[in-house]
Short mmCIF file of C-alpha atoms and ligand atoms in Angstrom, two decimals:
data_model
loop_
_atom_site.label_atom_id
_atom_site.label_comp_id
_atom_site.label_asym_id
_atom_site.label_seq_id
_atom_site.Cartn_x
_atom_site.Cartn_y
_atom_site.Cartn_z
CA MET A 1 -11.07 2.47 11.98
CA ARG A 2 -10.66 4.09 8.58
CA THR A 3 -6.97 4.66 7.84
CA VAL A 4 -4.33 5.03 5.14
CA LEU A 5 -0.84 3.88 5.21
CA LEU A 6 1.17 6.39 3.22
CA GLY A 7 4.78 5.97 2.11
CA ALA A 8 7.11 5.42 -0.80
CA PRO A 9 7.28 2.03 -2.65
CA GLY A 10 9.20 -0.17 -0.27
CA SER A 11 8.53 1.76 2.80
CA GLY A 12 6.69 -1.21 4.44
CA LYS A 13 3.10 -0.36 3.79
CA GLY A 14 2.29 -3.89 2.68
CA THR A 15 4.27 -5.56 5.37
CA GLN A 16 2.65 -3.50 8.06
CA GLY A 17 -0.77 -3.61 6.42
CA VAL A 18 -0.93 -7.46 6.46
CA VAL A 19 -0.02 -7.61 10.28
CA LEU A 20 -2.12 -4.69 11.38
CA ALA A 21 -5.16 -5.91 9.39
CA LYS A 22 -4.97 -9.23 11.40
CA LYS A 23 -4.41 -7.42 14.65
CA TYR A 24 -7.48 -5.00 14.22
CA ASP A 25 -9.60 -7.47 12.29
CA ILE A 26 -10.23 -5.11 9.43
CA PRO A 27 -9.12 -5.57 5.82
CA GLN A 28 -6.05 -4.23 4.15
CA ILE A 29 -7.08 -2.78 0.92
CA SER A 30 -4.25 -2.57 -1.49
CA THR A 31 -4.92 -1.18 -4.95
CA GLY A 32 -1.68 -2.69 -6.16
CA ASP A 33 -2.98 -6.17 -5.03
CA LEU A 34 -6.36 -5.56 -6.63
CA LEU A 35 -4.77 -4.52 -9.93
CA ARG A 36 -2.27 -7.43 -9.88
CA ALA A 37 -5.25 -9.77 -9.39
CA ALA A 38 -7.03 -8.19 -12.35
CA VAL A 39 -3.86 -8.60 -14.49
CA SER A 40 -3.52 -12.21 -13.52
CA ALA A 41 -7.23 -12.85 -14.30
CA GLY A 42 -6.71 -11.26 -17.72
CA SER A 43 -9.84 -9.04 -17.21
CA GLU A 44 -10.49 -5.93 -19.35
CA LEU A 45 -9.50 -3.79 -16.40
CA GLY A 46 -6.35 -5.88 -15.89
CA LYS A 47 -5.40 -5.36 -19.62
CA LYS A 48 -5.89 -1.59 -19.26
CA ALA A 49 -3.76 -1.41 -16.09
CA LYS A 50 -0.93 -3.58 -17.23
CA THR A 51 0.95 -1.19 -19.43
CA ALA A 52 1.17 1.53 -16.74
CA MET A 53 2.18 -1.00 -14.12
CA ASP A 54 4.91 -2.46 -16.09
CA ALA A 55 6.36 1.02 -16.67
CA GLY A 56 6.09 1.90 -12.97
CA ALA A 57 3.57 4.72 -13.84
CA LEU A 58 0.25 5.30 -12.25
CA VAL A 59 -2.92 3.52 -13.56
CA SER A 60 -5.70 5.93 -14.29
CA ASP A 61 -7.54 7.57 -11.44
CA GLU A 62 -10.96 6.45 -12.90
CA ILE A 63 -9.77 2.78 -12.64
CA VAL A 64 -8.38 2.78 -9.18
CA ILE A 65 -11.15 5.08 -7.71
CA GLY A 66 -13.69 2.60 -9.16
CA LEU A 67 -11.93 -0.34 -7.41
CA ILE A 68 -11.73 1.41 -4.09
CA ARG A 69 -15.41 2.53 -4.24
CA GLU A 70 -16.54 -1.09 -4.75
CA ARG A 71 -14.11 -2.52 -2.26
CA ILE A 72 -14.98 -0.19 0.79
CA ALA A 73 -18.61 -0.92 0.30
CA ASP A 74 -17.98 -4.72 0.94
CA ASP A 75 -19.27 -6.17 4.17
CA ASP A 76 -15.93 -6.88 5.67
CA ALA A 77 -15.02 -3.21 5.51
CA LYS A 78 -17.91 -1.92 7.56
CA ASN A 79 -15.74 -1.59 10.74
CA GLY A 80 -13.01 0.03 8.82
CA TYR A 81 -9.91 -0.69 6.68
CA ILE A 82 -6.37 0.03 6.06
CA LEU A 83 -5.71 1.54 2.64
CA ASP A 84 -2.30 0.64 1.17
CA GLY A 85 -1.15 2.26 -1.99
CA PHE A 86 -4.27 4.46 -2.34
CA PRO A 87 -4.58 7.46 -2.60
CA ARG A 88 -1.52 8.08 -4.75
CA ASN A 89 -2.12 11.64 -5.87
CA ILE A 90 -4.15 14.70 -4.83
CA ALA A 91 -7.06 13.88 -7.28
CA GLN A 92 -7.52 10.41 -5.73
CA ALA A 93 -7.37 11.86 -2.22
CA GLU A 94 -10.03 14.37 -3.07
CA ALA A 95 -12.13 11.60 -4.67
CA LEU A 96 -11.75 9.51 -1.53
CA ASP A 97 -12.77 12.40 0.75
CA SER A 98 -15.91 13.17 -1.16
CA MET A 99 -16.83 9.41 -1.38
CA LEU A 100 -16.42 9.06 2.41
CA LYS A 101 -18.23 12.32 3.11
CA GLU A 102 -21.21 10.99 1.15
CA MET A 103 -21.10 7.76 3.33
CA GLY A 104 -20.77 10.02 6.49
CA GLN A 105 -17.65 8.11 7.35
CA PRO A 106 -14.47 10.26 6.97
CA LEU A 107 -10.95 9.01 7.19
CA GLN A 108 -9.70 9.00 10.78
CA GLY A 109 -6.01 8.96 10.33
CA VAL A 110 -3.08 8.67 7.88
CA VAL A 111 0.11 7.14 8.94
CA LEU A 112 3.30 8.06 6.92
CA LEU A 113 6.04 5.43 7.00
CA ASP A 114 9.18 7.53 6.61
CA VAL A 115 12.12 5.78 4.99
CA ALA A 116 15.28 7.37 3.53
CA PHE A 117 15.32 7.23 -0.29
CA GLU A 118 18.54 5.37 -0.50
CA GLU A 119 17.23 2.41 1.48
CA LEU A 120 14.21 1.95 -0.73
CA MET A 121 16.06 0.45 -3.73
CA GLN A 122 17.65 -2.34 -1.70
CA ARG A 123 14.23 -3.05 -0.09
CA LEU A 124 12.53 -3.32 -3.50
CA THR A 125 15.13 -5.31 -5.37
CA GLY A 126 15.23 -7.84 -2.64
CA ARG A 127 11.53 -8.10 -1.94
CA ARG A 128 9.76 -11.52 -2.22
CA THR A 129 6.00 -12.14 -1.55
CA CYS A 130 4.17 -15.25 -0.67
CA LYS A 131 1.75 -16.29 -3.30
CA ASP A 132 -0.70 -17.75 -0.71
CA CYS A 133 -0.73 -15.36 2.35
CA GLY A 134 0.88 -12.29 1.13
CA ALA A 135 3.64 -12.24 3.73
CA ILE A 136 6.64 -10.16 2.58
CA TYR A 137 10.36 -11.11 2.88
CA ASN A 138 13.57 -9.54 1.68
CA VAL A 139 16.49 -11.73 0.48
CA HIS A 140 19.05 -9.22 1.78
CA LEU A 141 17.25 -7.81 4.94
CA SER A 142 14.70 -10.32 6.27
CA PRO A 143 14.97 -13.62 4.31
CA SER A 144 12.63 -16.67 4.86
CA LYS A 145 14.16 -19.60 6.70
CA THR A 146 14.04 -21.70 3.50
CA ALA A 147 14.79 -19.90 0.28
CA GLY A 148 11.71 -19.44 -1.87
CA GLN A 149 9.23 -20.69 0.79
CA CYS A 150 7.01 -18.87 3.24
CA ASP A 151 7.79 -19.32 6.88
CA SER A 152 4.19 -19.09 7.98
CA CYS A 153 2.25 -21.13 5.43
CA ASN A 154 5.00 -22.78 3.30
CA GLY A 155 3.59 -20.95 0.19
CA GLU A 156 5.84 -20.24 -2.85
CA LEU A 157 7.60 -16.73 -2.75
CA PHE A 158 7.66 -14.73 -6.00
CA GLN A 159 9.33 -11.51 -7.07
CA ARG A 160 7.03 -8.81 -8.45
CA ALA A 161 7.44 -8.06 -12.19
CA ASP A 162 7.81 -4.31 -11.32
CA ASP A 163 10.57 -4.93 -8.77
CA ASN A 164 13.38 -4.41 -11.25
CA GLU A 165 15.82 -1.54 -11.09
CA GLU A 166 14.52 0.43 -14.13
CA THR A 167 10.80 0.20 -13.11
CA ILE A 168 11.69 0.99 -9.41
CA GLY A 169 13.51 4.19 -10.52
CA ASN A 170 10.37 5.40 -12.16
CA ARG A 171 8.11 4.38 -9.29
CA LEU A 172 10.27 6.36 -6.88
CA LYS A 173 10.17 9.39 -9.16
CA VAL A 174 6.29 9.02 -9.44
CA TYR A 175 6.10 8.85 -5.61
CA GLN A 176 8.06 11.99 -5.15
CA GLU A 177 6.25 14.03 -7.83
CA GLN A 178 2.69 12.81 -7.38
CA THR A 179 2.28 11.05 -3.98
CA ALA A 180 4.57 13.02 -1.57
CA PRO A 181 2.26 16.04 -1.96
CA LEU A 182 -0.31 14.06 0.03
CA ILE A 183 1.80 14.67 3.13
CA GLY A 184 0.94 18.33 3.07
CA TYR A 185 -2.72 17.51 2.09
CA TYR A 186 -3.32 15.41 5.12
CA GLN A 187 -1.29 17.67 7.45
CA ALA A 188 -3.71 20.43 6.51
CA GLN A 189 -6.56 18.15 7.71
CA SER A 190 -4.62 17.39 10.91
CA LYS A 191 -4.81 13.70 10.05
CA LEU A 192 -1.07 12.93 9.37
CA HIS A 193 1.04 10.89 11.80
CA SER A 194 4.47 10.40 10.84
CA ILE A 195 6.84 7.55 12.10
CA ALA A 196 10.18 6.32 11.11
CA GLY A 197 9.85 3.28 8.91
CA THR A 198 13.23 1.81 9.58
CA GLY A 199 14.44 -0.76 12.01
CA ASP A 200 12.77 -3.66 13.56
CA ILE A 201 9.41 -4.65 11.80
CA ASP A 202 7.66 -5.41 15.15
CA SER A 203 8.61 -2.01 16.74
CA ILE A 204 7.17 -0.31 13.64
CA THR A 205 3.96 -2.26 14.07
CA THR A 206 3.77 -1.24 17.67
CA ALA A 207 4.28 2.43 16.72
CA VAL A 208 1.62 2.28 14.10
CA GLY A 209 -0.71 0.34 16.49
CA ALA A 210 -0.29 3.11 19.10
CA ILE A 211 -1.44 5.66 16.55
CA PHE A 212 -4.42 3.52 15.46
CA ASP A 213 -5.41 3.08 19.09
CA SER A 214 -5.30 6.86 19.58
CA ILE A 215 -7.50 7.84 16.60
P1 AMP B 301 1.95 -1.14 -5.28
O1 AMP B 301 1.65 -2.63 -5.16
O2 AMP B 301 1.13 -0.26 -4.43
O3 AMP B 301 3.43 -0.84 -5.32
O4 AMP B 301 1.38 -0.78 -6.79
C1 AMP B 301 1.99 -1.36 -7.96
C2 AMP B 301 1.49 -0.60 -9.19
O5 AMP B 301 0.09 -0.55 -9.40
C3 AMP B 301 2.01 0.88 -9.15
O6 AMP B 301 3.30 1.03 -9.64
C4 AMP B 301 0.93 1.43 -10.14
O7 AMP B 301 1.22 1.14 -11.48
C5 AMP B 301 -0.29 0.70 -9.78
N1 AMP B 301 -1.09 1.29 -8.72
C6 AMP B 301 -1.35 0.87 -7.46
N2 AMP B 301 -2.05 1.71 -6.67
C7 AMP B 301 -2.35 2.76 -7.54
C8 AMP B 301 -3.10 3.96 -7.40
N3 AMP B 301 -3.73 4.29 -6.22
N4 AMP B 301 -3.20 4.77 -8.46
C9 AMP B 301 -2.58 4.48 -9.61
N5 AMP B 301 -1.90 3.36 -9.85
C10 AMP B 301 -1.75 2.51 -8.79
#
């Protein structure tokens, strides 16, 4: 099942991606996670990406398209994947389409997690992520049972460097200007499924799962 989770920063792509990847036994492929790993490892690619990430801007298309090309060729992605945070603009979507066309394995569906803009800031400033398993919490909305510690694996929770108000403002602007046009792009391909990304996390998972089951 070759799918994309589309939505603004804080719309729940990562949260849903982790759960759905387990449920469907396919990898969640997050360009943000791949880039953060490269930054932590101090690789050349990480050094190139860091400045844009710290500013809440997009990393170059060349870098992220290269990362995706390699990652979807991995063995664990042969039965499909959930792309999270890619594509982020029309050029990336076109590159993805042509890459998948060459492989004879086009995208099957895109799910838009629709969340009101006002809610995103609170979600992003309160977000905490488990270092070990990637589970996502929110200190305001869905805190872990013990502060700073993951409920499922006891891993340490951290706050992302780009989850501060100034950078968040820029990331939301970048989303509106560069990523939101993908809604029309995938609508034109009859691949877009839109669901409300608010409310109970499990109900959202069920709604996305129903779409995955139908494609
Ligand atoms: P995310 O974890 O998806 O919120 O991404 C964090 C940051 O990584 C973004 O603000 C961008 O700087 C960078 N990034 C992630 N995915 C992409 C992408 N597809 N294209 C360009 N930059 C990206």
